[in-house]
Amino acid sequence: MGNNSRKKMYLRMITSSLIRRASRLIIAVLAIAIGATILSGLVTIYYDIPEQLGREFRSYGANLIILPSGDFGITRADIDKLKNLIGREKIVGLAPYRYQTVKINEQPYLLAGTDLHEAKQNSPFWYIEGDWQNVMIGREIAETLDLNIGDTFTVKGVKYGEQAEASKQNLSAEENKTRDFGSQNFSKKLQVKGIVTTGGAEEGFIFSDMALLNEMIADENFKADVLECSIVANAEELNELTNKISEHIPNLSPKAVRRLTQSQDIVLGKLQALVLLVTIVVLIITMISVYTTMTAMVAERRKEIALKKALGAENKFVIGELLGEGILLGFIGGAAGVFLGFEFALRVSLNVFGRGINFQWALIPITIIIFIAITVIASILPVRHVMDIHPAIVLKGE
Amino acid sequence: MPILELKNVSKIYGSLRALSDINLSVNAGDWLSIMGPSGSGKTTMINIIGCMDTPSTGSVILDGVDISKENAANLTRIRRDKIGLIFQQFHLISYLTAVENVMIAQYYHSMPDEAEAMEALEKVGLRERAHHLPAQLSGGEQQRVCIARALINSPQILLGDEPTGNLDEENEGIVVDIFRRLHDEGVTIIIVTHDPEVGDVAQRKIILEHGKVIQDIDQSATFGEALKLKSKG
């Protein structure tokens, strides 16, 4: 009963002090709230960066290449197993490629049959003149053959399972040409819908839908020579994944594109270090601000402190009251900062990465506890001055 | 039986003797006023009696205990238990209401009790103003809150440092009347004042000069009359 009335009086004193002196404490609350906003915002971003930036890095191309370990290619069943193993939510793009040598004007070129949608997911940085549609040709081919969007060209090749025969020396060119058009060969007129510019080997390829390629080579079976995957994962996770794939799908041979994953990890590491550094600086600035405010508060309230001591308050009582006010300030500022911080992180994420973030509920208690601790630590030195206040000197009459 | 005795009390600050060999005895229930010009040692004396300072030499016996050698923590405890302080500038806490300002003295002493605090405010005629902040009270009302706060823990000595110094004549009369009633209830009152009229209403008056008691006047004979003139009661 007695202790309860003391506790009630204590709470009444510190809340009255904060509520009725709000205008004087607004700066301290603002400092704490801004600090808490930046802290909770940056912590949210800190934990969201790998996910956000991981997806951004996926636009720099596939980070996992999968080849068949045997002679037979990769089947649909393999791809389904692979998708389940990786986790569909982590796959940004998974493009199968089947390569076929074809001839255009008797010159050999490589035709890549793929899933054009997935290829686009993997390689959004490709510059496409025209559309991502059947059929696209590389810039190099377009220049060599003087092809533009809408032009047609004919590709010729050998059907699946057949062997191309060498031209016979004793036949004329015309006879050889006629011979090539036998049942083991194909010829298809295609229209250019897109011209691919990548600055890489892709500029020497013809890209078509896998179904079209299969139709041309007369093979109904799905068979990929290589899978290019873009996975949201860091280098370590990717290594774990390659081991897992090798273990669970032995006919696939996965290889992580180390250059890309390592760059991703380096950039991520540096960004996270930067965020951490800014967070520490913000915490220090908040602490300095609270320290200054509390120092001013103790100086401004010398008479009140002296009076309390004159009324019989021991130093520990007065210090406890001031720290109580500090804790309440830390609580209010920290709580406000959590929600403002989420808003801040959300806006940063939307503007920089173009997608939202999830609210981290654990941040509520963590931020509040951190800012209560900061306020208490920053208050300790100013509050210790209470011990130097002598009521007889401060309260002396005029 | 004296409630307070000062025996050969001196207070020296460097080369300045603020109090010099003071001897004083105050009985329980007495009303004493301490007068003197500025720098005569009045405040130093009240600080020593109020356990906010210690003498350089001599002893101070409060309720049979020598407090002259006590450390700051013990003096705080003694002050909390035995002394009620009234200040010239009232010194109310600006963010607490009148009743909370009274309760804070209970809080540091023992247990806060709002009903008791309201009774104390009623004694000084401020029940209706109990939930007002100091800024909403007049100077006289603030001083009456200060008196209620000083009385709430039933101190053995009520110590006032120029308690009417910041009041107009009407409020001065109200405060003196409160002292009269407290004196009738047996409260020991020691008041430092510049005001001769307030000094005259006490049973006994001592006059300090250069840290020495130069006059110790028994005003018992004129006590009642002076009170009637001064108080509004």
XYZ file of C-alpha atoms in Angstrom:
631
model
C 0.000 0.000 0.000
C 2.702 2.419 1.153
C 5.068 1.403 -1.611
C 2.270 1.742 -4.120
C 1.527 5.293 -3.045
C 5.249 6.107 -3.301
C 5.423 4.582 -6.783
C 2.298 6.471 -7.821
C 3.772 9.722 -6.544
C 7.033 9.009 -8.367
C 5.192 8.422 -11.646
C 3.023 11.470 -10.999
C 6.125 13.617 -10.541
C 7.992 12.458 -13.616
C 4.970 12.452 -15.906
C 3.887 15.895 -14.647
C 7.405 17.139 -15.248
C 7.346 15.892 -18.845
C 3.771 16.876 -19.662
C 3.786 20.312 -18.040
C 7.289 21.128 -19.218
C 6.713 19.683 -22.696
C 7.745 22.840 -24.507
C 11.153 22.713 -22.810
C 11.656 19.048 -23.507
C 10.504 19.060 -27.101
C 14.091 19.426 -28.356
C 15.243 16.426 -26.348
C 12.298 14.322 -27.530
C 12.927 15.441 -31.110
C 16.616 14.567 -30.871
C 15.786 11.124 -29.535
C 12.960 10.594 -32.028
C 15.151 11.614 -34.972
C 17.953 9.374 -33.724
C 15.510 6.506 -33.250
C 13.980 7.135 -36.672
C 17.356 6.942 -38.373
C 18.441 3.957 -36.286
C 15.320 1.888 -36.852
C 15.195 2.959 -40.495
C 18.807 2.048 -41.121
C 18.539 -1.227 -39.226
C 15.505 -2.122 -41.349
C 17.461 -1.247 -44.476
C 20.558 -3.040 -43.124
C 18.641 -6.300 -42.881
C 16.733 -5.716 -46.085
C 19.749 -4.726 -48.224
C 20.902 -8.291 -48.979
C 17.413 -9.158 -50.230
C 16.943 -5.862 -52.073
C 20.409 -5.639 -53.508
C 20.489 -9.353 -54.243
C 17.558 -8.839 -56.585
C 19.242 -5.753 -58.075
C 22.369 -7.785 -58.746
C 20.283 -10.366 -60.535
C 19.903 -7.832 -63.332
C 23.609 -8.313 -64.069
C 22.964 -11.800 -65.396
C 22.852 -15.393 -64.271
C 24.889 -16.317 -61.231
C 24.479 -20.071 -61.556
C 25.181 -22.088 -64.702
C 24.021 -25.679 -64.819
C 25.301 -28.171 -67.340
C 24.283 -31.768 -67.811
C 26.872 -34.112 -66.353
C 26.086 -36.895 -68.882
C 25.658 -36.940 -72.645
C 21.917 -36.482 -72.534
C 20.760 -32.943 -71.875
C 18.671 -31.438 -69.135
C 15.031 -32.521 -69.064
C 11.872 -30.807 -67.807
C 11.814 -33.217 -64.867
C 15.316 -32.046 -63.950
C 14.189 -28.426 -64.085
C 11.166 -29.115 -61.883
C 13.362 -30.868 -59.332
C 15.819 -28.014 -59.518
C 13.155 -25.388 -58.929
C 11.904 -27.235 -55.863
C 15.411 -27.606 -54.541
C 16.321 -23.928 -54.977
C 12.979 -22.615 -53.779
C 10.777 -20.884 -56.332
C 10.729 -17.598 -54.408
C 14.503 -17.286 -54.780
C 14.521 -17.773 -58.547
C 14.579 -14.538 -60.483
C 15.062 -16.279 -63.813
C 15.804 -19.805 -65.004
C 16.421 -20.001 -68.718
C 17.148 -23.304 -70.510
C 19.253 -23.054 -73.669
C 19.492 -25.535 -76.499
C 22.091 -24.713 -79.101
C 21.887 -25.703 -82.739
C 24.283 -24.890 -85.529
C 22.462 -23.470 -88.518
C 23.521 -21.966 -91.810
C 22.481 -18.662 -93.274
C 23.765 -18.083 -96.775
C 26.011 -21.105 -96.236
C 27.648 -19.397 -93.265
C 27.424 -21.206 -89.924
C 25.730 -19.522 -86.964
C 24.570 -20.693 -83.562
C 20.849 -20.680 -82.887
C 19.891 -20.684 -79.206
C 16.458 -21.974 -78.342
C 15.330 -20.736 -74.995
C 12.454 -19.482 -72.891
C 12.567 -15.834 -73.981
C 10.638 -14.620 -70.909
C 13.083 -16.312 -68.530
C 16.038 -15.117 -70.587
C 14.747 -11.570 -70.191
C 14.427 -12.104 -66.429
C 18.044 -13.269 -66.339
C 19.421 -10.558 -68.561
C 17.358 -7.388 -68.331
C 20.480 -5.403 -69.207
C 20.430 -6.669 -72.805
C 19.590 -3.853 -75.143
C 16.914 -5.042 -77.556
C 16.064 -3.084 -80.645
C 12.548 -4.224 -81.471
C 10.861 -6.729 -79.209
C 11.718 -9.665 -76.949
C 10.006 -12.028 -79.361
C 10.636 -14.858 -81.736
C 13.101 -14.363 -83.436
C 15.945 -12.140 -82.215
C 19.361 -11.923 -83.795
C 22.617 -10.596 -82.381
C 23.898 -7.191 -83.500
C 26.940 -8.800 -85.143
C 24.736 -11.053 -87.337
C 22.441 -8.135 -88.179
C 25.406 -6.096 -89.393
C 27.043 -8.972 -91.270
C 23.838 -9.952 -93.057
C 22.485 -6.409 -93.227
C 19.267 -7.419 -91.474
C 16.841 -5.006 -89.856
C 13.669 -5.370 -87.819
C 10.983 -7.003 -89.976
C 13.457 -8.495 -92.488
C 13.340 -12.198 -93.132
C 16.143 -14.695 -93.446
C 16.354 -18.423 -93.961
C 18.133 -20.792 -91.670
C 19.103 -24.270 -92.699
C 20.376 -27.132 -90.625
C 20.346 -30.768 -89.800
C 17.440 -32.304 -87.974
C 17.945 -33.825 -84.552
C 19.697 -37.190 -84.627
C 20.902 -36.831 -88.223
C 24.475 -36.331 -89.327
C 25.442 -33.550 -91.669
C 27.238 -34.919 -94.660
C 30.286 -33.268 -96.072
C 29.912 -31.827 -99.539
C 30.988 -34.319 -102.123
C 33.943 -33.255 -104.179
C 32.578 -34.752 -107.381
C 29.251 -32.899 -107.141
C 28.627 -29.373 -108.264
C 27.624 -26.765 -105.713
C 24.067 -26.850 -107.039
C 23.946 -30.632 -106.660
C 25.268 -30.401 -103.115
C 22.624 -27.821 -102.301
C 19.878 -30.083 -103.591
C 21.306 -33.027 -101.663
C 21.288 -30.990 -98.402
C 17.566 -30.508 -98.725
C 16.969 -34.166 -98.144
C 14.815 -35.483 -95.290
C 17.608 -35.159 -92.700
C 17.789 -31.388 -93.157
C 15.522 -28.443 -92.427
C 15.092 -24.974 -93.827
C 13.043 -22.276 -92.161
C 12.272 -18.708 -93.064
C 12.346 -16.470 -90.013
C 11.517 -12.824 -89.430
C 13.677 -10.526 -87.322
C 11.651 -9.179 -84.390
C 14.516 -8.013 -82.244
C 18.231 -7.194 -82.510
C 20.267 -8.014 -79.413
C 23.094 -5.771 -78.257
C 25.004 -6.965 -75.189
C 28.627 -6.156 -75.890
C 29.285 -9.908 -75.495
C 29.178 -13.218 -77.334
C 25.353 -13.047 -77.493
C 25.693 -10.628 -80.425
C 26.746 -13.569 -82.606
C 23.680 -15.698 -81.725
C 20.198 -16.154 -83.066
C 17.606 -16.461 -80.302
C 14.346 -18.255 -80.760
C 11.769 -19.866 -78.583
C 12.710 -23.407 -77.554
C 9.491 -24.769 -79.154
C 10.377 -23.204 -82.488
C 13.838 -24.701 -82.408
C 12.449 -28.116 -81.493
C 9.992 -27.846 -84.359
C 12.777 -26.970 -86.795
C 15.015 -29.811 -85.760
C 12.014 -32.158 -85.503
C 12.596 -33.168 -81.898
C 9.509 -33.204 -79.718
C 11.479 -33.827 -76.566
C 12.525 -30.965 -74.364
C 16.265 -31.021 -73.970
C 18.460 -28.177 -72.728
C 22.224 -28.035 -73.167
C 22.600 -25.522 -70.379
C 20.510 -23.755 -67.730
C 21.253 -20.192 -66.820
C 19.852 -19.342 -63.403
C 19.566 -16.051 -61.592
C 19.165 -16.795 -57.903
C 18.809 -14.439 -54.937
C 21.756 -15.647 -52.878
C 25.151 -14.528 -51.686
C 28.379 -16.368 -52.484
C 28.127 -18.657 -49.487
C 24.507 -19.532 -50.108
C 25.287 -20.166 -53.755
C 28.096 -22.556 -52.840
C 25.771 -24.405 -50.509
C 23.215 -24.555 -53.295
C 25.650 -25.988 -55.849
C 26.620 -28.708 -53.361
C 22.973 -29.467 -52.722
C 22.178 -29.672 -56.441
C 25.146 -31.956 -57.120
C 24.048 -34.178 -54.254
C 20.327 -34.374 -55.056
C 20.360 -34.223 -58.877
C 23.550 -36.015 -59.853
C 22.979 -35.692 -63.608
C 23.349 -31.899 -63.279
C 26.626 -30.121 -62.869
C 26.104 -26.643 -61.290
C 28.712 -23.897 -61.393
C 28.422 -20.596 -59.535
C 29.510 -17.509 -61.465
C 32.013 -16.469 -58.827
C 32.979 -13.105 -60.270
C 29.389 -11.924 -59.985
C 28.600 -13.367 -56.581
C 31.851 -12.126 -55.119
C 31.225 -8.607 -56.435
C 27.759 -8.780 -54.957
C 29.159 -9.788 -51.573
C 31.795 -7.057 -51.666
C 29.271 -4.339 -52.511
C 26.841 -5.688 -49.919
C 29.527 -5.831 -47.266
C 30.606 -2.257 -47.978
C 27.045 -0.980 -47.977
C 26.245 -2.716 -44.728
C 29.433 -1.366 -43.175
C 28.419 2.120 -44.313
C 24.959 1.730 -42.836
C 26.470 0.456 -39.591
C 28.873 3.395 -39.474
C 26.105 5.920 -40.071
C 24.041 4.223 -37.362
C 26.884 4.476 -34.864
C 27.432 8.148 -35.753
C 23.718 8.834 -35.314
C 23.743 7.125 -31.919
C 26.717 9.198 -30.807
C 25.103 12.430 -32.035
C 21.870 11.526 -30.244
C 23.826 10.814 -27.090
C 25.610 14.175 -27.301
C 22.303 15.923 -27.887
C 20.660 14.217 -24.906
C 23.729 14.947 -22.784
C 23.542 18.646 -23.684
C 19.809 18.783 -23.027
C 20.118 17.004 -19.687
C 23.012 19.262 -18.663
C 20.898 22.301 -19.464
C 17.949 20.737 -17.679
C 19.905 20.108 -14.476
C 21.303 23.667 -14.594
C 17.855 25.135 -15.233
C 16.344 23.117 -12.404
C 18.983 23.829 -9.783
C 16.453 25.531 -7.521
C 13.988 22.700 -7.829
C 16.724 20.164 -7.064
C 17.937 22.251 -4.137
C 14.381 22.501 -2.837
C 13.903 18.748 -3.025
C 17.126 18.280 -1.096
C 16.019 20.906 1.432
C 12.786 18.949 1.879
C 14.859 15.921 2.763
C 15.387 14.190 -0.567
C 18.585 12.184 -0.638
C 20.717 12.472 -3.777
C 19.595 9.042 -4.941
C 15.939 10.163 -4.903
C 16.613 13.235 -7.008
C 18.903 11.326 -9.382
C 16.246 8.616 -9.666
C 13.627 11.186 -10.616
C 15.808 12.795 -13.285
C 16.788 9.415 -14.701
C 13.123 8.430 -14.631
C 12.343 11.453 -16.759
C 15.215 10.446 -19.058
C 13.830 6.914 -19.364
C 10.401 8.292 -20.207
C 11.944 10.628 -22.795
C 13.866 7.700 -24.291
C 10.674 5.645 -24.369
C 8.592 8.336 -26.064
C 11.327 9.291 -28.553
C 12.212 5.643 -29.230
C 8.581 4.620 -29.774
C 7.968 7.523 -32.140
C 11.220 6.726 -33.937
C 10.305 3.084 -34.607
C 7.283 4.022 -36.680
C 8.852 7.040 -38.337
C 11.909 4.871 -39.055
C 9.805 2.279 -40.824
C 8.218 5.007 -42.927
C 11.722 6.302 -43.710
C 13.014 2.824 -44.642
C 9.921 2.164 -46.725
C 10.395 5.373 -48.708
C 14.099 4.661 -49.218
C 13.319 1.146 -50.361
C 10.562 2.271 -52.709
C 12.693 5.025 -54.218
C 15.963 3.119 -54.461
C 14.897 -0.483 -55.011
C 11.357 0.014 -56.245
C 9.788 -2.391 -53.770
C 8.401 -2.315 -50.243
C 9.755 -3.835 -47.056
C 8.270 -5.757 -44.183
C 7.839 -4.171 -40.761
C 10.168 -5.815 -38.272
C 8.160 -6.114 -35.043
C 11.278 -6.943 -33.066
C 12.497 -3.418 -33.816
C 9.899 -1.924 -31.456
C 11.359 -3.265 -28.203
C 14.949 -3.155 -29.512
C 14.790 0.526 -30.559
C 12.992 1.575 -27.389
C 15.468 -0.270 -25.175
C 18.446 1.156 -27.092
C 17.145 4.716 -26.782
C 16.265 4.318 -23.119
C 19.827 3.068 -22.598
C 21.273 5.949 -24.624
C 19.237 8.493 -22.684
C 20.240 6.984 -19.362
C 23.932 6.813 -20.325
C 23.866 10.381 -21.669
C 22.096 11.551 -18.500
C 24.452 9.984 -16.000
C 27.101 12.703 -16.100
C 24.742 15.718 -15.982
C 22.610 14.088 -13.322
C 25.668 13.484 -11.152
C 25.869 17.270 -10.759
C 22.855 16.932 -8.478
C 25.296 15.908 -5.777
C 27.090 19.248 -6.071
C 23.941 21.293 -5.485
C 23.767 22.677 -1.941
C 20.295 23.824 -0.897
C 21.599 26.486 1.469
C 23.522 28.187 -1.351
C 20.944 27.825 -4.100
C 17.856 28.683 -2.038
C 19.296 31.644 -0.107
C 16.964 34.609 0.143
C 17.363 37.841 -1.752
C 12.951 21.798 28.091
C 14.772 23.388 25.135
C 14.064 21.896 21.737
C 17.069 23.737 20.325
C 20.330 24.898 21.858
C 23.217 26.674 20.201
C 26.348 26.583 22.318
C 29.257 28.842 21.388
C 28.424 28.483 17.718
C 30.727 30.203 15.229
C 30.786 29.994 11.468
C 33.890 31.160 9.668
C 34.272 31.550 5.885
C 37.961 32.226 5.253
C 38.608 35.484 7.055
C 34.907 36.247 7.561
C 33.194 35.343 10.821
C 29.548 35.028 9.788
C 28.566 33.890 13.302
C 30.599 34.524 16.388
C 30.166 32.563 19.583
C 26.383 32.379 19.511
C 24.515 30.972 22.481
C 20.792 30.470 22.126
C 18.155 28.274 23.682
C 14.656 27.819 22.260
C 11.937 25.965 24.150
C 9.367 23.734 22.485
C 6.346 25.807 21.482
C 8.272 29.113 21.457
C 7.877 31.680 18.705
C 11.188 33.356 18.038
C 12.034 35.980 15.520
C 15.575 36.687 14.392
C 16.240 40.167 13.105
C 19.211 42.138 11.997
C 20.627 44.056 9.064
C 21.932 42.385 5.914
C 25.163 40.483 6.534
C 24.439 40.143 10.263
C 24.444 36.319 10.033
C 20.685 35.644 10.074
C 20.725 33.331 7.042
C 23.837 31.532 8.263
C 22.147 30.928 11.580
C 18.957 29.627 10.015
C 20.946 27.385 7.684
C 22.701 25.854 10.681
C 19.443 25.442 12.628
C 17.815 24.017 9.482
C 20.565 21.400 9.081
C 21.654 22.842 5.743
C 25.029 23.890 7.111
C 27.268 23.022 10.055
C 29.051 25.372 12.448
C 32.830 25.786 12.313
C 32.949 25.533 16.095
C 30.448 25.004 18.874
C 27.529 22.629 19.065
C 23.917 22.615 17.996
C 21.613 20.423 20.067
C 18.352 19.675 18.301
C 15.827 17.639 20.260
C 18.626 16.395 22.501
C 20.968 15.365 19.654
C 24.161 17.219 18.750
C 23.878 17.773 15.009
C 26.972 19.928 14.615
C 29.209 17.069 13.580
C 26.758 15.133 11.452
C 27.539 14.410 7.815
C 25.402 15.714 4.941
C 23.344 12.519 4.604
C 22.445 12.489 8.322
C 21.642 16.196 8.248
C 19.272 15.559 5.326
C 17.524 12.839 7.340
C 17.296 15.035 10.463
C 16.003 17.980 8.426
C 13.399 15.752 6.803
C 12.177 14.483 10.190
C 12.383 17.532 12.411
C 12.348 20.759 10.369
C 9.677 22.423 8.287
C 11.081 25.066 5.940
C 9.352 28.190 4.635
C 11.119 30.320 2.034
C 10.869 33.941 1.007
C 10.495 32.926 -2.671
C 8.125 30.071 -1.780
C 10.062 27.633 -3.964
C 7.132 25.622 -5.187
C 7.740 23.150 -7.987
C 6.245 24.768 -11.055
C 4.931 21.615 -12.731
C 3.197 20.218 -9.645
C -0.177 21.362 -8.357
C -0.598 22.835 -4.874
C -1.569 19.496 -3.366
C 1.275 17.715 -5.195
C 3.702 20.304 -3.847
C 2.554 19.341 -0.357
C 2.660 15.643 -1.111
C 6.243 15.832 -2.291
C 7.345 16.590 1.273
C 5.419 13.495 2.413
C 7.045 11.507 -0.386
C 10.565 12.308 0.803
C 9.585 11.871 4.455
C 7.512 8.709 4.424
C 4.372 8.028 2.389
C 2.414 10.450 0.247
C -1.223 10.746 1.306
C -3.413 13.050 -0.750
C -6.174 13.252 1.872
C -3.692 14.455 4.492
C -2.213 16.936 2.057
C -5.696 18.281 1.341
C -6.238 18.716 5.091
C -3.005 20.681 5.358
C -4.164 22.921 2.516
C -7.501 23.350 4.258
C -5.661 24.556 7.351
C -4.141 27.354 5.308
C -7.443 28.018 3.537
C -6.480 26.631 0.129
C -8.550 23.471 -0.303
C -10.348 25.014 -3.268
C -7.041 25.860 -4.930
C -5.477 22.436 -4.355
C -5.323 21.460 -8.014
C -3.949 24.717 -9.311
C -0.390 25.097 -10.489
C 1.826 27.641 -8.684
C 1.632 29.987 -11.670
C -2.141 30.110 -11.153
C -1.790 31.140 -7.483
C -1.114 34.566 -5.986
C 2.044 35.193 -3.970
C 0.113 34.876 -0.712
C -1.465 31.617 -1.835
C 1.905 30.252 -2.878
C 3.323 31.070 0.540
C 0.385 29.320 2.208
C 1.094 26.210 0.084
C 4.704 26.516 1.222
C 3.521 26.612 4.865
C 1.227 23.592 4.320
C 4.196 21.744 2.817
C 6.387 22.701 5.790
C 3.752 21.437 8.237
C 2.698 18.228 6.526
C 5.226 16.008 8.324
C 4.542 17.543 11.761
C 8.041 18.987 12.224
C 9.406 19.927 15.644
C 10.511 23.333 14.385
C 8.936 25.511 11.700
C 11.749 27.568 10.211
C 10.951 30.575 8.052
C 13.458 32.635 6.104
C 11.744 35.977 5.425
C 8.362 34.224 5.004
C 6.540 37.509 4.461
C 9.312 39.200 2.500
C 7.548 38.836 -0.849
C 3.998 39.445 0.342
C 1.744 42.480 0.419
C 0.317 43.648 3.711
C -2.916 41.717 3.400
C -1.174 38.412 2.690
C 1.397 39.177 5.371
C -1.512 39.393 7.858
C -2.928 36.080 6.629
C 0.434 34.349 7.049
C 0.996 35.827 10.501
C -2.460 34.602 11.467
C -1.543 31.100 10.344
C 1.591 31.302 12.507
C -0.566 32.403 15.441
C -2.812 29.388 15.065
C 0.186 27.073 14.734
C 1.712 28.595 17.807
C -1.549 27.982 19.650
C -1.273 24.323 18.604
C 2.202 24.174 20.161
C 4.367 24.376 17.054
C 7.843 25.858 17.624
C 8.348 28.726 15.178
C 11.640 30.421 14.310
C 11.447 33.179 11.748
C 14.109 35.367 10.199
C 12.686 38.696 9.139
C 13.589 42.216 8.174
C 10.098 43.426 8.903
C 9.869 44.920 12.440
C 6.119 44.367 12.542
C 6.535 40.662 11.837
C 9.458 40.567 14.264
C 7.332 42.171 16.965
C 4.557 39.595 16.857
C 6.862 36.829 18.133
C 7.115 35.931 21.849
C 10.812 36.561 21.699
C 13.068 38.493 19.377
C 16.844 38.356 19.011
C 18.793 40.915 17.068
C 21.992 39.960 15.324
C 24.781 42.263 14.245
C 28.156 41.247 12.835
C 27.410 37.639 13.708
C 26.647 38.305 17.358
C 23.420 38.416 19.345
C 23.273 41.998 20.499
C 19.734 41.901 21.908
C 17.509 39.099 23.185
C 14.077 40.616 23.857
C 11.239 38.859 25.645
C 8.058 40.163 24.027
C 5.641 38.002 26.011
C 4.020 41.047 27.515
C 3.138 42.672 24.191
C 2.813 39.402 22.266
C -0.977 39.162 22.253
C -1.582 42.784 21.392
C 0.913 42.887 18.554
C -0.633 39.734 17.125
C -4.101 41.187 17.221
C -2.911 44.222 15.351
C -1.004 42.279 12.738
C -3.090 39.180 12.107
C -6.423 39.121 10.401
C -7.680 36.336 12.640
